[in-house]
Amino acid sequence: MTDSLPLTGFRIGVTAARKVDEQVTLLQRRGATVEWAPALSQDPNQVDDAELRAATEDVISRPIDMFLATTGIGMRAWFDAAESWGTLDVLLAALGDAEILARGPKSVGALRRHGLRELWAPESECFEDVLQHLRGRDLTGRRIVVQEHGQSLSMVAHALRRQGADVTTVTVYRVASAEDPEPMFRMIDLIADRALDAVTFTSAPAVAAMMEAAGSTGRRDEVVSAFQADVVASCVGPVTAAAFEMWGVPTIQPERSRLGAMVKQLEVELPSRSNGLTFEVAGHVLLLHGDDVLLDGVEVKLSPAPFALLQALVVNPGHVVSRRELLTALPGGTAGSEHAVEMAVARLRAGLGTRLVQTVVKRGYRLAVSPA
């Protein structure tokens, strides 16, 4: 027996392109089997230099009343680009004269590193709450600059314009789908076939890219159905989770939008949703989940023959199973002898303990169990 880890027996898909090693390590250290398929390009900063420079010149060409910062990575990329052009100081001065709203702590951090201070930021880190903060205000004639976060915020711009604002959006970078789509196609098949217990998402564009890929394979409806019923969509935070709303997919997200918190939540969530079989056996708790066997929370490693025998015994918990039936259940089936059954029983008892598998004279064997 070996100590069981909280995610032992669970198969989890990871769609991240950035910090993927950190996430995979966190999951594997907890016992999970990980399938990785990046939804997005592993180059997160696909900046069109000429387009961004033209947008920057437009931003600094006239006074700004309000600036909406949405991502830390976007702000850093913008400031780095402006520095390379020799216009960083001018850009910072222009933004510094504006009322600054920031979506979350990462964008706040990027701003403050350059001496800019936000007037307000939502606790939720949801951009929708930034818009809610502005609803009801008279924005007539006010110039608002919005930093986009890898996906178009055209609907945001339209909403602000309806309040009378003069809106300029700045596309710092665009998020592209993964260069090689094959791993994602395989991930989609695993989701649709319900071969995964959960899939993690760390950005809204990753959700969009996966759904687009699922549509191209003709399995989008199956993917949505799987997420609605059997596969957990685990999102790092509310912005990522919001990308699933249009598909009617339920999600889980930690209270703090952090990678470690997301993994920690899965430690609790997946075992609670487990479709495994749990039994009380001779005063012990026996759990079967997929190919994994846990006794009192401790993993038991069984070779194929005793594992097959255990599966046959739990089909009708507590009922006697004849040697002939058990022989049929063993690898090789009836080609073996009843001695093979006795050997498998001995190995099963070595793994689980002698009291858990009872011999019923002249009839067969039973698991000393009542359903938990």
PDB file of C-alpha atoms in Angstrom, residues 24-179:
ATOM      1  CA  VAL A  24       1.024  20.293 -14.490  1.00  0.00           C
ATOM      2  CA  THR A  25       3.469  19.848 -11.607  1.00  0.00           C
ATOM      3  CA  LEU A  26       0.882  21.011  -9.057  1.00  0.00           C
ATOM      4  CA  LEU A  27      -1.641  18.490 -10.386  1.00  0.00           C
ATOM      5  CA  GLN A  28       0.763  15.584 -10.728  1.00  0.00           C
ATOM      6  CA  ARG A  29       2.109  16.092  -7.205  1.00  0.00           C
ATOM      7  CA  ARG A  30      -1.454  15.542  -6.023  1.00  0.00           C
ATOM      8  CA  GLY A  31      -1.720  12.277  -7.946  1.00  0.00           C
ATOM      9  CA  ALA A  32      -3.589  13.406 -11.068  1.00  0.00           C
ATOM     10  CA  THR A  33      -2.980  12.073 -14.552  1.00  0.00           C
ATOM     11  CA  VAL A  34      -2.609  15.127 -16.784  1.00  0.00           C
ATOM     12  CA  GLU A  35      -3.467  15.576 -20.450  1.00  0.00           C
ATOM     13  CA  TRP A  36      -2.062  18.800 -21.897  1.00  0.00           C
ATOM     14  CA  ALA A  37      -3.314  20.545 -25.010  1.00  0.00           C
ATOM     15  CA  PRO A  38      -2.604  24.285 -25.329  1.00  0.00           C
ATOM     16  CA  ALA A  39      -5.644  26.157 -26.587  1.00  0.00           C
ATOM     17  CA  LEU A  40      -3.591  29.213 -27.473  1.00  0.00           C
ATOM     18  CA  SER A  41      -0.242  30.035 -28.983  1.00  0.00           C
ATOM     19  CA  GLN A  42       2.640  29.694 -26.552  1.00  0.00           C
ATOM     20  CA  ASP A  43       3.706  33.185 -27.603  1.00  0.00           C
ATOM     21  CA  PRO A  44       1.244  35.321 -25.620  1.00  0.00           C
ATOM     22  CA  ASN A  45       2.547  38.639 -26.884  1.00  0.00           C
ATOM     23  CA  GLN A  46       1.660  38.687 -30.547  1.00  0.00           C
ATOM     24  CA  VAL A  47       1.944  42.433 -30.950  1.00  0.00           C
ATOM     25  CA  ASP A  48       1.468  44.186 -34.267  1.00  0.00           C
ATOM     26  CA  ASP A  49       4.129  46.831 -33.732  1.00  0.00           C
ATOM     27  CA  ALA A  50       2.977  49.176 -36.462  1.00  0.00           C
ATOM     28  CA  GLU A  51      -0.680  48.953 -35.434  1.00  0.00           C
ATOM     29  CA  LEU A  52       0.106  49.501 -31.748  1.00  0.00           C
ATOM     30  CA  ARG A  53       2.383  52.441 -32.502  1.00  0.00           C
ATOM     31  CA  ALA A  54      -0.324  54.110 -34.583  1.00  0.00           C
ATOM     32  CA  ALA A  55      -2.854  53.517 -31.811  1.00  0.00           C
ATOM     33  CA  THR A  56      -0.452  54.963 -29.235  1.00  0.00           C
ATOM     34  CA  GLU A  57       0.097  58.094 -31.282  1.00  0.00           C
ATOM     35  CA  ASP A  58      -3.671  58.493 -31.506  1.00  0.00           C
ATOM     36  CA  VAL A  59      -4.011  58.059 -27.722  1.00  0.00           C
ATOM     37  CA  ILE A  60      -1.460  60.784 -26.911  1.00  0.00           C
ATOM     38  CA  SER A  61      -2.675  63.132 -29.637  1.00  0.00           C
ATOM     39  CA  ARG A  62      -5.377  64.643 -27.414  1.00  0.00           C
ATOM     40  CA  PRO A  63      -6.330  64.677 -23.731  1.00  0.00           C
ATOM     41  CA  ILE A  64      -7.718  61.539 -22.067  1.00  0.00           C
ATOM     42  CA  ASP A  65     -10.485  61.806 -19.485  1.00  0.00           C
ATOM     43  CA  MET A  66     -10.583  58.166 -18.440  1.00  0.00           C
ATOM     44  CA  PHE A  67      -8.390  55.102 -18.975  1.00  0.00           C
ATOM     45  CA  LEU A  68      -9.522  51.489 -18.465  1.00  0.00           C
ATOM     46  CA  ALA A  69      -6.658  49.020 -17.904  1.00  0.00           C
ATOM     47  CA  THR A  70      -7.658  45.368 -18.278  1.00  0.00           C
ATOM     48  CA  THR A  71      -4.561  43.126 -18.032  1.00  0.00           C
ATOM     49  CA  GLY A  72      -1.127  43.247 -16.496  1.00  0.00           C
ATOM     50  CA  ILE A  73       0.531  41.506 -19.431  1.00  0.00           C
ATOM     51  CA  GLY A  74      -1.101  43.931 -21.849  1.00  0.00           C
ATOM     52  CA  MET A  75       0.010  46.987 -19.922  1.00  0.00           C
ATOM     53  CA  ARG A  76       3.567  45.697 -19.623  1.00  0.00           C
ATOM     54  CA  ALA A  77       3.721  44.922 -23.347  1.00  0.00           C
ATOM     55  CA  TRP A  78       2.381  48.369 -24.197  1.00  0.00           C
ATOM     56  CA  PHE A  79       4.836  50.177 -21.929  1.00  0.00           C
ATOM     57  CA  ASP A  80       7.759  48.101 -23.242  1.00  0.00           C
ATOM     58  CA  ALA A  81       6.792  48.919 -26.826  1.00  0.00           C
ATOM     59  CA  ALA A  82       6.409  52.628 -26.051  1.00  0.00           C
ATOM     60  CA  GLU A  83       9.828  52.624 -24.405  1.00  0.00           C
ATOM     61  CA  SER A  84      11.386  51.099 -27.537  1.00  0.00           C
ATOM     62  CA  TRP A  85       9.867  53.921 -29.602  1.00  0.00           C
ATOM     63  CA  GLY A  86      11.037  56.594 -27.150  1.00  0.00           C
ATOM     64  CA  THR A  87       7.469  57.661 -26.335  1.00  0.00           C
ATOM     65  CA  LEU A  88       6.986  56.029 -22.912  1.00  0.00           C
ATOM     66  CA  ASP A  89       7.242  59.248 -20.915  1.00  0.00           C
ATOM     67  CA  VAL A  90       4.707  60.957 -23.152  1.00  0.00           C
ATOM     68  CA  LEU A  91       2.313  58.020 -22.861  1.00  0.00           C
ATOM     69  CA  LEU A  92       2.654  57.878 -19.067  1.00  0.00           C
ATOM     70  CA  ALA A  93       2.027  61.603 -18.802  1.00  0.00           C
ATOM     71  CA  ALA A  94      -1.112  61.310 -20.940  1.00  0.00           C
ATOM     72  CA  LEU A  95      -2.477  58.411 -18.924  1.00  0.00           C
ATOM     73  CA  GLY A  96      -1.459  60.030 -15.648  1.00  0.00           C
ATOM     74  CA  ASP A  97      -3.759  62.980 -16.302  1.00  0.00           C
ATOM     75  CA  ALA A  98      -6.743  60.643 -16.722  1.00  0.00           C
ATOM     76  CA  GLU A  99      -9.088  58.952 -14.261  1.00  0.00           C
ATOM     77  CA  ILE A 100      -7.742  55.396 -14.203  1.00  0.00           C
ATOM     78  CA  LEU A 101      -9.876  52.305 -13.592  1.00  0.00           C
ATOM     79  CA  ALA A 102      -8.160  48.908 -13.455  1.00  0.00           C
ATOM     80  CA  ARG A 103      -9.802  45.496 -13.799  1.00  0.00           C
ATOM     81  CA  GLY A 104      -7.658  43.604 -11.311  1.00  0.00           C
ATOM     82  CA  PRO A 105      -4.426  43.399  -9.275  1.00  0.00           C
ATOM     83  CA  LYS A 106      -2.182  42.458 -12.187  1.00  0.00           C
ATOM     84  CA  SER A 107      -3.100  45.539 -14.178  1.00  0.00           C
ATOM     85  CA  VAL A 108      -2.848  47.604 -10.972  1.00  0.00           C
ATOM     86  CA  GLY A 109       0.669  46.268 -10.424  1.00  0.00           C
ATOM     87  CA  ALA A 110       1.745  47.101 -13.984  1.00  0.00           C
ATOM     88  CA  LEU A 111       0.399  50.632 -13.626  1.00  0.00           C
ATOM     89  CA  ARG A 112       2.008  51.289 -10.259  1.00  0.00           C
ATOM     90  CA  ARG A 113       5.409  50.093 -11.445  1.00  0.00           C
ATOM     91  CA  HIS A 114       5.341  53.078 -13.778  1.00  0.00           C
ATOM     92  CA  GLY A 115       4.067  55.556 -11.236  1.00  0.00           C
ATOM     93  CA  LEU A 116       0.411  55.454 -12.269  1.00  0.00           C
ATOM     94  CA  ARG A 117      -2.347  55.074  -9.669  1.00  0.00           C
ATOM     95  CA  GLU A 118      -5.783  53.648 -10.267  1.00  0.00           C
ATOM     96  CA  LEU A 119      -8.748  55.517  -8.829  1.00  0.00           C
ATOM     97  CA  TRP A 120     -10.829  52.339  -8.544  1.00  0.00           C
ATOM     98  CA  ALA A 121     -10.671  48.588  -9.182  1.00  0.00           C
ATOM     99  CA  PRO A 122     -13.364  45.948  -8.545  1.00  0.00           C
ATOM    100  CA  GLU A 123     -12.768  43.235  -5.954  1.00  0.00           C
ATOM    101  CA  SER A 124     -14.240  40.696  -8.380  1.00  0.00           C
ATOM    102  CA  GLU A 125     -11.632  41.316 -11.122  1.00  0.00           C
ATOM    103  CA  CYS A 126     -14.577  41.251 -13.562  1.00  0.00           C
ATOM    104  CA  PHE A 127     -14.560  43.811 -16.350  1.00  0.00           C
ATOM    105  CA  GLU A 128     -18.343  43.722 -16.223  1.00  0.00           C
ATOM    106  CA  ASP A 129     -18.123  45.276 -12.758  1.00  0.00           C
ATOM    107  CA  VAL A 130     -16.013  48.091 -14.191  1.00  0.00           C
ATOM    108  CA  LEU A 131     -18.852  48.813 -16.602  1.00  0.00           C
ATOM    109  CA  GLN A 132     -21.359  48.556 -13.769  1.00  0.00           C
ATOM    110  CA  HIS A 133     -19.308  51.134 -11.870  1.00  0.00           C
ATOM    111  CA  LEU A 134     -19.715  53.508 -14.812  1.00  0.00           C
ATOM    112  CA  ARG A 135     -23.405  52.928 -15.457  1.00  0.00           C
ATOM    113  CA  GLY A 136     -25.518  55.902 -14.579  1.00  0.00           C
ATOM    114  CA  ARG A 137     -22.640  58.353 -14.991  1.00  0.00           C
ATOM    115  CA  ASP A 138     -22.915  61.060 -17.589  1.00  0.00           C
ATOM    116  CA  LEU A 139     -20.053  60.287 -19.963  1.00  0.00           C
ATOM    117  CA  THR A 140     -21.122  62.747 -22.639  1.00  0.00           C
ATOM    118  CA  GLY A 141     -18.094  64.079 -24.467  1.00  0.00           C
ATOM    119  CA  ARG A 142     -15.618  62.314 -22.201  1.00  0.00           C
ATOM    120  CA  ARG A 143     -12.764  60.591 -23.960  1.00  0.00           C
ATOM    121  CA  ILE A 144     -12.214  57.062 -22.688  1.00  0.00           C
ATOM    122  CA  VAL A 145      -9.292  54.865 -23.723  1.00  0.00           C
ATOM    123  CA  VAL A 146      -9.768  51.104 -23.269  1.00  0.00           C
ATOM    124  CA  GLN A 147      -6.847  48.669 -23.305  1.00  0.00           C
ATOM    125  CA  GLU A 148      -8.078  45.435 -24.878  1.00  0.00           C
ATOM    126  CA  HIS A 149      -7.066  42.104 -23.346  1.00  0.00           C
ATOM    127  CA  GLY A 150      -6.328  39.868 -26.308  1.00  0.00           C
ATOM    128  CA  GLN A 151      -9.912  39.777 -27.510  1.00  0.00           C
ATOM    129  CA  SER A 152     -11.960  42.598 -28.952  1.00  0.00           C
ATOM    130  CA  LEU A 153     -13.845  44.762 -26.459  1.00  0.00           C
ATOM    131  CA  SER A 154     -15.987  46.303 -29.185  1.00  0.00           C
ATOM    132  CA  MET A 155     -19.180  45.599 -27.233  1.00  0.00           C
ATOM    133  CA  VAL A 156     -17.719  47.439 -24.251  1.00  0.00           C
ATOM    134  CA  ALA A 157     -16.890  50.372 -26.485  1.00  0.00           C
ATOM    135  CA  HIS A 158     -20.444  50.380 -27.870  1.00  0.00           C
ATOM    136  CA  ALA A 159     -21.898  50.330 -24.344  1.00  0.00           C
ATOM    137  CA  LEU A 160     -19.783  53.309 -23.306  1.00  0.00           C
ATOM    138  CA  ARG A 161     -20.638  55.199 -26.479  1.00  0.00           C
ATOM    139  CA  ARG A 162     -24.322  54.760 -25.668  1.00  0.00           C
ATOM    140  CA  GLN A 163     -23.570  56.757 -22.528  1.00  0.00           C
ATOM    141  CA  GLY A 164     -22.129  59.503 -24.686  1.00  0.00           C
ATOM    142  CA  ALA A 165     -18.434  58.683 -24.386  1.00  0.00           C
ATOM    143  CA  ASP A 166     -15.804  59.147 -27.072  1.00  0.00           C
ATOM    144  CA  VAL A 167     -14.120  55.721 -26.944  1.00  0.00           C
ATOM    145  CA  THR A 168     -10.714  54.668 -28.245  1.00  0.00           C
ATOM    146  CA  THR A 169      -9.720  51.000 -27.979  1.00  0.00           C
ATOM    147  CA  VAL A 170      -6.064  49.990 -27.998  1.00  0.00           C
ATOM    148  CA  THR A 171      -5.213  46.493 -29.218  1.00  0.00           C
ATOM    149  CA  VAL A 172      -1.926  45.758 -27.470  1.00  0.00           C
ATOM    150  CA  TYR A 173      -1.792  42.125 -28.546  1.00  0.00           C
ATOM    151  CA  ARG A 174      -3.951  39.480 -30.094  1.00  0.00           C
ATOM    152  CA  VAL A 175      -4.247  35.970 -28.716  1.00  0.00           C
ATOM    153  CA  ALA A 176      -3.879  33.341 -31.426  1.00  0.00           C
ATOM    154  CA  SER A 177      -4.872  29.694 -31.330  1.00  0.00           C
ATOM    155  CA  ALA A 178      -2.171  27.066 -30.828  1.00  0.00           C
ATOM    156  CA  GLU A 179       0.138  26.534 -33.772  1.00  0.00           C
TER     157      GLU A 179
END
